[in-house]
PDB file of C-alpha atoms in Angstrom:
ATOM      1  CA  UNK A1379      20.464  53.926  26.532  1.00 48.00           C
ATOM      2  CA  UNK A1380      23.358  53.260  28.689  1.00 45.00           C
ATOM      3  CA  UNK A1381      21.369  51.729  31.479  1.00 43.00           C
ATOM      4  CA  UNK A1382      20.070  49.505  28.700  1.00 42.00           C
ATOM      5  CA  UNK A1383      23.647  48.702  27.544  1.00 46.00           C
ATOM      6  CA  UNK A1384      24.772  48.033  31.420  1.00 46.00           C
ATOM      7  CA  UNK A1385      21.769  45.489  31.834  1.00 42.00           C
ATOM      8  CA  UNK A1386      22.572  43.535  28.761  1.00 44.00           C
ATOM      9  CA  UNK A1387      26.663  43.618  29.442  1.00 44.00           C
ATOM     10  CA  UNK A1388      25.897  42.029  32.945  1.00 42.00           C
ATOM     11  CA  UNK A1389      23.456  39.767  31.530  1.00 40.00           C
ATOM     12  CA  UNK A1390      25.944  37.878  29.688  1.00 40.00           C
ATOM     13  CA  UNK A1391      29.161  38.397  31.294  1.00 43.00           C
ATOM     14  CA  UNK A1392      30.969  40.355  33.759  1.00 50.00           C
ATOM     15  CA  UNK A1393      28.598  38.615  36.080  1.00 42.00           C
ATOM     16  CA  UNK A1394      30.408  35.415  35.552  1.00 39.00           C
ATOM     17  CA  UNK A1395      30.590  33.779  39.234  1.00 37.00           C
ATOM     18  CA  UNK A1396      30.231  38.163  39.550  1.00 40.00           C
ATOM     19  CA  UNK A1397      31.402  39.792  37.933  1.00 44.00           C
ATOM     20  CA  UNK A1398      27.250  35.176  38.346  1.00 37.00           C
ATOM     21  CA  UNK A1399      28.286  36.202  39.065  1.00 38.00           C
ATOM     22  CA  UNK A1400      29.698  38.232  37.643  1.00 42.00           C
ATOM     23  CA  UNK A1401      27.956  36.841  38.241  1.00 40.00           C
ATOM     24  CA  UNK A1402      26.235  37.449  35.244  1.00 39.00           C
ATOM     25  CA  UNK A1403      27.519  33.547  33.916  1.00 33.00           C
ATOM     26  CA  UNK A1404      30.011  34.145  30.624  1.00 32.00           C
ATOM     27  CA  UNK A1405      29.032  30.683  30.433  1.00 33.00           C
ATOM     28  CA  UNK A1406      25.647  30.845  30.503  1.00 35.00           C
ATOM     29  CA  UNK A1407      25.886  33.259  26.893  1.00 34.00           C
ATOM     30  CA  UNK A1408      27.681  30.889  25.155  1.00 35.00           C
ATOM     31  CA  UNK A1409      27.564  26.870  24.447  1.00 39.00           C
ATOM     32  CA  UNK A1410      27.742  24.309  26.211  1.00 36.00           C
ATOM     33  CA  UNK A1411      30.956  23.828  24.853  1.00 42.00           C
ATOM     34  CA  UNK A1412      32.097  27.051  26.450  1.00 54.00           C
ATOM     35  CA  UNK A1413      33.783  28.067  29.381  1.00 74.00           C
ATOM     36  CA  UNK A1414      34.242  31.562  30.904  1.00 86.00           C
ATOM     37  CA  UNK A1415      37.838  32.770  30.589  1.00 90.00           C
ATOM     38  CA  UNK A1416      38.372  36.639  32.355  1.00 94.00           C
ATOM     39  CA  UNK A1417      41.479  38.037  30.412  1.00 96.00           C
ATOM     40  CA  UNK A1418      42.575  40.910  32.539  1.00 97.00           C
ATOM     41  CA  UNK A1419      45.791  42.855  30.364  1.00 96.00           C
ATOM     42  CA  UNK A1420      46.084  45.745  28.043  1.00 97.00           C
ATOM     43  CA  UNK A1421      45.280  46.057  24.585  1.00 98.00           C
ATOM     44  CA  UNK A1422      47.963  46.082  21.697  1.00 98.00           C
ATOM     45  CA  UNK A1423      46.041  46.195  18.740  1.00 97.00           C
ATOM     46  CA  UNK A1424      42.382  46.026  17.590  1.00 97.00           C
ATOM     47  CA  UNK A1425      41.643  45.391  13.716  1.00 95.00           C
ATOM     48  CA  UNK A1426      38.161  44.905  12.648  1.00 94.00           C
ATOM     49  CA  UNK A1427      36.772  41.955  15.653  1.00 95.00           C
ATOM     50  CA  UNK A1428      40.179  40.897  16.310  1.00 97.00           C
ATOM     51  CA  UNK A1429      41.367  42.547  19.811  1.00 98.00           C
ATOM     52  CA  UNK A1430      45.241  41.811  20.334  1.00 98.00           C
ATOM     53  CA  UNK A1431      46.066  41.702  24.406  1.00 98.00           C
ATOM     54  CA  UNK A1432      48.910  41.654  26.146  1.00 97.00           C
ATOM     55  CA  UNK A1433      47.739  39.563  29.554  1.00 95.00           C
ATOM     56  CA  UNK A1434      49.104  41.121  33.009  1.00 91.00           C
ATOM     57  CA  UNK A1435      51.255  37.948  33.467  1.00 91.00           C
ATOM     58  CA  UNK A1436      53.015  38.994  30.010  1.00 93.00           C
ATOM     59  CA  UNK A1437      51.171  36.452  27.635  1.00 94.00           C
ATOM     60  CA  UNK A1438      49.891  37.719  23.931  1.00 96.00           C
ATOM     61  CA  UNK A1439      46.172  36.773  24.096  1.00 97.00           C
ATOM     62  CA  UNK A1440      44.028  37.185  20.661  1.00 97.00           C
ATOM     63  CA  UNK A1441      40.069  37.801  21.432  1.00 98.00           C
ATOM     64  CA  UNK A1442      37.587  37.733  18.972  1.00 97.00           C
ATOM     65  CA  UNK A1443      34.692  40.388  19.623  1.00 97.00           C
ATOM     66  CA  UNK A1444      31.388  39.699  18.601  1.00 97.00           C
ATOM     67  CA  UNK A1445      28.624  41.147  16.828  1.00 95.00           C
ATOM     68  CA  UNK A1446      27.278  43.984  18.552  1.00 95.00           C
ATOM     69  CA  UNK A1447      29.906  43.845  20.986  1.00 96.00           C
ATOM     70  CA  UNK A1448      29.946  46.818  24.110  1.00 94.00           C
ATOM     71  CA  UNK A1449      32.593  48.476  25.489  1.00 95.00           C
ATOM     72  CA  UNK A1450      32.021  50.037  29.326  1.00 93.00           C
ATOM     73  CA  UNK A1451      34.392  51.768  31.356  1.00 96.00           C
ATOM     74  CA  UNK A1452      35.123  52.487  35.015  1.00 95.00           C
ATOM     75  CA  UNK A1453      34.934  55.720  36.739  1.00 95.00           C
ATOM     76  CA  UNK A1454      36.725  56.613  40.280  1.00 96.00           C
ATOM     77  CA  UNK A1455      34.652  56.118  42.885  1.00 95.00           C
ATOM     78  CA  UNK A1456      34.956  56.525  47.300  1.00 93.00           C
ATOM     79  CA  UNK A1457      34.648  54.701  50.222  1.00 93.00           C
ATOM     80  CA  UNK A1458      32.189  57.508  50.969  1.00 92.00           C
ATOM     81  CA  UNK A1459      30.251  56.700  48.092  1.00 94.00           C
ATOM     82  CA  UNK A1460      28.686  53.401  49.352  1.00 94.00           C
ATOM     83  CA  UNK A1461      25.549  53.516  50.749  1.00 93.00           C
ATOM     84  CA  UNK A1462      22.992  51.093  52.881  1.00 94.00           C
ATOM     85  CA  UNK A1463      21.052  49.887  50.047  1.00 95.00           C
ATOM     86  CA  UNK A1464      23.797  49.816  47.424  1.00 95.00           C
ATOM     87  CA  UNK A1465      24.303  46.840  45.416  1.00 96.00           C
ATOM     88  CA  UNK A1466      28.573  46.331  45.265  1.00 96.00           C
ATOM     89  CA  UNK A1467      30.755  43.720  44.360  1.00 96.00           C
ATOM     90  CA  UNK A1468      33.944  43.355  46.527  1.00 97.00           C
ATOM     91  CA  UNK A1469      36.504  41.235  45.510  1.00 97.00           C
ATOM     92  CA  UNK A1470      38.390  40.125  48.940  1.00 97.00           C
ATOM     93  CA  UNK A1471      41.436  37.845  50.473  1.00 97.00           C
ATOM     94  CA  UNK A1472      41.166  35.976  53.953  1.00 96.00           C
ATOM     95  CA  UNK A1473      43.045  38.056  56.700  1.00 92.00           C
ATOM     96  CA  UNK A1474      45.710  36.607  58.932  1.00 88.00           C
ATOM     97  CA  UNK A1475      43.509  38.145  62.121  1.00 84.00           C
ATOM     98  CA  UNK A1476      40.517  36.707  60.544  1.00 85.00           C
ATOM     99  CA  UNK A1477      37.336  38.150  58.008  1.00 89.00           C
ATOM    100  CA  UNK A1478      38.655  39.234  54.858  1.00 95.00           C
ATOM    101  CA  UNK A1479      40.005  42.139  53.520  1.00 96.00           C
ATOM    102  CA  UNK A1480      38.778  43.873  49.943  1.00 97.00           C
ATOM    103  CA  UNK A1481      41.206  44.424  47.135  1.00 97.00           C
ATOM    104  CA  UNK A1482      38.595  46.277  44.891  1.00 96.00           C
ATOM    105  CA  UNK A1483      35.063  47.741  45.326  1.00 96.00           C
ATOM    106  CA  UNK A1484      32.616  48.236  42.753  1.00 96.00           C
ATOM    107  CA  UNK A1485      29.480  50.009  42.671  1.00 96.00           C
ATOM    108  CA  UNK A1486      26.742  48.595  40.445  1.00 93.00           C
ATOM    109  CA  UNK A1487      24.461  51.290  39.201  1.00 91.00           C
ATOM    110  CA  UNK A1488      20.880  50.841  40.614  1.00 91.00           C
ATOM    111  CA  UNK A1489      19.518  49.097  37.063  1.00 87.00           C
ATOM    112  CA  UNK A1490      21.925  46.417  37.949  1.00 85.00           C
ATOM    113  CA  UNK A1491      21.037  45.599  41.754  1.00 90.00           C
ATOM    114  CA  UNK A1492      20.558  42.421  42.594  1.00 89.00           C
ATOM    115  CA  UNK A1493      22.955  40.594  39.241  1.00 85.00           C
ATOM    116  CA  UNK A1494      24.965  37.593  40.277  1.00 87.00           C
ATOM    117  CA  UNK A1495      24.189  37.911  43.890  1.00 95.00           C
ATOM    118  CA  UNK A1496      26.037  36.093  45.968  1.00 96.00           C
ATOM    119  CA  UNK A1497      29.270  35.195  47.025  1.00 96.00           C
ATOM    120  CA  UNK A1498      32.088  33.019  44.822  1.00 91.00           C
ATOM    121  CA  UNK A1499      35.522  32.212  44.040  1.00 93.00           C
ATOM    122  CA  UNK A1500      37.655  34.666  42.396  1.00 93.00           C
ATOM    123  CA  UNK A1501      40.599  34.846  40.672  1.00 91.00           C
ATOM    124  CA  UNK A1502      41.921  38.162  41.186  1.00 93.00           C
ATOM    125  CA  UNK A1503      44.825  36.579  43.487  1.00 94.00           C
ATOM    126  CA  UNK A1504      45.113  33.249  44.469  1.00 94.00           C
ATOM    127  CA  UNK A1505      41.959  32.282  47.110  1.00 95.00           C
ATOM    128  CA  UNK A1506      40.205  35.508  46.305  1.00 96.00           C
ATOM    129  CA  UNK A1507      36.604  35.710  46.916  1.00 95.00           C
ATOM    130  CA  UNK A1508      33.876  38.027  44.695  1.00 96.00           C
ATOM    131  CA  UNK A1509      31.209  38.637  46.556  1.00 96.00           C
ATOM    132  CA  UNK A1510      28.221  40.251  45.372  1.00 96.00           C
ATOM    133  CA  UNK A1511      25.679  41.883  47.679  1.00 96.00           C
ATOM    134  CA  UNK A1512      23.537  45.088  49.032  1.00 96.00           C
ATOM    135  CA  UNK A1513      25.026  46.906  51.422  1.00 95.00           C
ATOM    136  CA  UNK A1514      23.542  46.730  54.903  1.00 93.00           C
ATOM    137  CA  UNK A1515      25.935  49.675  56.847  1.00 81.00           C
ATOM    138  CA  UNK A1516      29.346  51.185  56.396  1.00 79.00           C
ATOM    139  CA  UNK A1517      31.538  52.669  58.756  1.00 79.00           C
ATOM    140  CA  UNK A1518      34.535  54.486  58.588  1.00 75.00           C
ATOM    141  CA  UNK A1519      36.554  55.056  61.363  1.00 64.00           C
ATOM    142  CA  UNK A1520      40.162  55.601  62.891  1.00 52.00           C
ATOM    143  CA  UNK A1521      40.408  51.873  63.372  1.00 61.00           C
ATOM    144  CA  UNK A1522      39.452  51.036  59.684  1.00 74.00           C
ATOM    145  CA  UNK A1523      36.549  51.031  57.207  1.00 91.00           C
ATOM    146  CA  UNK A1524      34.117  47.921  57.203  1.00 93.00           C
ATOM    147  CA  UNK A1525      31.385  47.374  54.925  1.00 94.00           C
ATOM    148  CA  UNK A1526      28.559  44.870  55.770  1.00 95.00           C
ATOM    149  CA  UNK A1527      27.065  43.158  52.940  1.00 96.00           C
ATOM    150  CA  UNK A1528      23.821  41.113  52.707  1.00 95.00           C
ATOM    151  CA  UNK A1529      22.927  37.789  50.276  1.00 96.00           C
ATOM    152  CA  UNK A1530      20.506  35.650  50.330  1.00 95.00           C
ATOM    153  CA  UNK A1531      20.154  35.797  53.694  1.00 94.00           C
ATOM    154  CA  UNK A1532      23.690  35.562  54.723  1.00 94.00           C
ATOM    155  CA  UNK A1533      25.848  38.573  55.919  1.00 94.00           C
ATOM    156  CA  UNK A1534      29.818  38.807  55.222  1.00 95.00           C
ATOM    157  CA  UNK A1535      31.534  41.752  57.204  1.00 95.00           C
ATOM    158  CA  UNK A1536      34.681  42.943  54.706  1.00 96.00           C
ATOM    159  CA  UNK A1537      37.249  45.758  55.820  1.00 95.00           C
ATOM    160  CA  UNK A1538      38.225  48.114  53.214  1.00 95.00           C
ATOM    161  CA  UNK A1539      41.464  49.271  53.720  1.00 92.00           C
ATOM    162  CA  UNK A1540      42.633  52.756  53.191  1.00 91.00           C
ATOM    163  CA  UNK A1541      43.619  53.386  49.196  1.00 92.00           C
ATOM    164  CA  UNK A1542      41.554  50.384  48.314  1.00 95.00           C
ATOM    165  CA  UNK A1543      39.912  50.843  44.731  1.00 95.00           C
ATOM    166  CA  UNK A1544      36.907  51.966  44.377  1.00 96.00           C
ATOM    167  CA  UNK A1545      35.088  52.106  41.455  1.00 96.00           C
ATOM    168  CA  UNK A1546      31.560  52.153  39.669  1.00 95.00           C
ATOM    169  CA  UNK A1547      30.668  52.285  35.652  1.00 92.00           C
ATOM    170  CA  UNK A1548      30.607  54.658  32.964  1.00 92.00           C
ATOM    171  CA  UNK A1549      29.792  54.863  29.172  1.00 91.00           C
ATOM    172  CA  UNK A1550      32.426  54.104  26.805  1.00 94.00           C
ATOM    173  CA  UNK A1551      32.923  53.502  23.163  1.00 94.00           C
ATOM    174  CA  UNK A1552      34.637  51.100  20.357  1.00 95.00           C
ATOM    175  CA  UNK A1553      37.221  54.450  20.064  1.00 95.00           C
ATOM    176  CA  UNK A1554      37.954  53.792  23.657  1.00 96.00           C
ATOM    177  CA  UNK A1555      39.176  50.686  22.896  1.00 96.00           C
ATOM    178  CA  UNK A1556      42.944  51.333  22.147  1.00 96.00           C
ATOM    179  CA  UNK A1557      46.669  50.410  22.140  1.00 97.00           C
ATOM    180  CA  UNK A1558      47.623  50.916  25.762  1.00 96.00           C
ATOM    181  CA  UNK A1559      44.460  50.736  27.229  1.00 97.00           C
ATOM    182  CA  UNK A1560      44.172  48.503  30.279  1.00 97.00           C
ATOM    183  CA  UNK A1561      40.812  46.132  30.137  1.00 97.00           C
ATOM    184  CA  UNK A1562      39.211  43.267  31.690  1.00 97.00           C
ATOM    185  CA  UNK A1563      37.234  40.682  29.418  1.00 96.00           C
ATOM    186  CA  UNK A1564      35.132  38.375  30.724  1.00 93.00           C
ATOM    187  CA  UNK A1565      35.229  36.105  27.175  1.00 95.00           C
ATOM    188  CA  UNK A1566      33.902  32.549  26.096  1.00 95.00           C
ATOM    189  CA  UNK A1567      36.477  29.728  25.463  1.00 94.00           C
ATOM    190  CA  UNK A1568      35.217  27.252  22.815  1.00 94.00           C
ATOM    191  CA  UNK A1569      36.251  23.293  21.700  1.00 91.00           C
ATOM    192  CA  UNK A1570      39.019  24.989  19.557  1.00 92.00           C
ATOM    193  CA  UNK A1571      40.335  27.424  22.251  1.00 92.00           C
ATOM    194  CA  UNK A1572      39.411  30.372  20.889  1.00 95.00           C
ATOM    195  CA  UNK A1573      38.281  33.171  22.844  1.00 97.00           C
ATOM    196  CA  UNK A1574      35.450  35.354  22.346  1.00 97.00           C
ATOM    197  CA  UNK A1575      33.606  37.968  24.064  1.00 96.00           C
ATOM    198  CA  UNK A1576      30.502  40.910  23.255  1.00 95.00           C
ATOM    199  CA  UNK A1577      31.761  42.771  25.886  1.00 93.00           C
ATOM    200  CA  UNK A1578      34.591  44.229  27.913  1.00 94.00           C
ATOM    201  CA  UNK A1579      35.387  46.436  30.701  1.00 95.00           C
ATOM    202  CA  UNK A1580      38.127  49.741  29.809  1.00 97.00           C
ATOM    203  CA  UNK A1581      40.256  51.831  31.830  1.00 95.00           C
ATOM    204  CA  UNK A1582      39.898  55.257  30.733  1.00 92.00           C
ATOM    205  CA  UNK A1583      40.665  58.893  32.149  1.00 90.00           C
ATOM    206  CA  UNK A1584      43.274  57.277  34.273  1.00 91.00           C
ATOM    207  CA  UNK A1585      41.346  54.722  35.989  1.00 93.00           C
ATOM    208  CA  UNK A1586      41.891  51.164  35.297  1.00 93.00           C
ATOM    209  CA  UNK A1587      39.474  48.505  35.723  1.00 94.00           C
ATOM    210  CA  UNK A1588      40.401  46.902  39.661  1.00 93.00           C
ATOM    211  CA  UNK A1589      38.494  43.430  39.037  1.00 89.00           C
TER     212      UNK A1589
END
């Protein structure tokens, strides 16, 4: 049931350039009069489909949730985790020395390899990249960890930095969905401005979603 829930959630959103992306296009759920919007913040308040958020730049944010909507969360995961034939998303900045450098991993479960692949503009931090792609090797070694990533017949070679997050997905529930809770919403913006989403992304058992 889950893996049913996961297919449908990055069907129509977190795939949004990837998260495709993501990748998964927000847009592609909604009208053409829509635009994907990620709202990344914590929840203040959720009364019947109204979800209150307080944005991570300090702005109150009001999302409407739709019919049916889904709730997943995010579970710690390790560098060690990744294997050659995983399917990841890495969100990444340019280095000074050159390549880029990841400032979150996440592991798709299997029933999701292959969404949004590719690699696009993020907005994580300013000239962030999300990159979507299976995992060719990855080493781990005094110097560093490096994963190499494959896409469309392209490879990108991104350096994960010690205490980098690392993270893959989990079931979750409307109760998880609570004052205080940290999420990340990959919603719909429509002609009037108002924002809507069927499905989010929650922090829960201490681990808060890195995209």
């Amino acid at each position: 049931m889950f893996v049913l829930r996961l297919r449908h959630f990055f069907a129509t959103g977190l795939t949004t350039a990837v998260l495709a992306t993501g990748g998964l296009t927000a847009a592609s759920a909604a009208s053409a009069a829509e635009q994907g919007v990620r709202v990344r913040g914590t929840v203040v308040a959720l009364a019947g489909d109204q979800l209150q958020v307080k944005s991570r730049d300090g702005q109150a944010i009001d999302v409407k949730l739709k019919d049916g909507w889904m709730a997943s969360a995010v579970k710690k995961a390790s560098f060690s985790d990744i294997k050659s034939g995983d399917f990841v998303g890495i969100a990444s900045l340019p280095k000074s020395a050159g390549g880029d450098g990841a400032l979150e991993v996440l592991i798709f479960p299997p029933a999701l390899k292959g969404r949004g692949e590719g690699s696009y503009s993020w907005d994580l931090k300013p000239n962030s990249t999300m990159t979507n792609a299976t995992v060719g090797d990855s080493v781990k070694s005094v110097d560093g960890s490096v994963v190499t990533l494959n896409y469309h017949g392209k490879e990108k070679k991104i350096s994960v930095p010690d205490g980098t997050p690392v993270v893959t997905l989990a079931p979750a529930t409307h109760d998880d969905v609570k004052p205080g809770t940290v999420v990340f919403i990959p919603a719909q913006k429509g002609a009037d401005g108002t924002l809507s989403t069927g499905q989010l992304i929650v922090g829960k058992d201490g681990v808060v979603p890195p995209m």
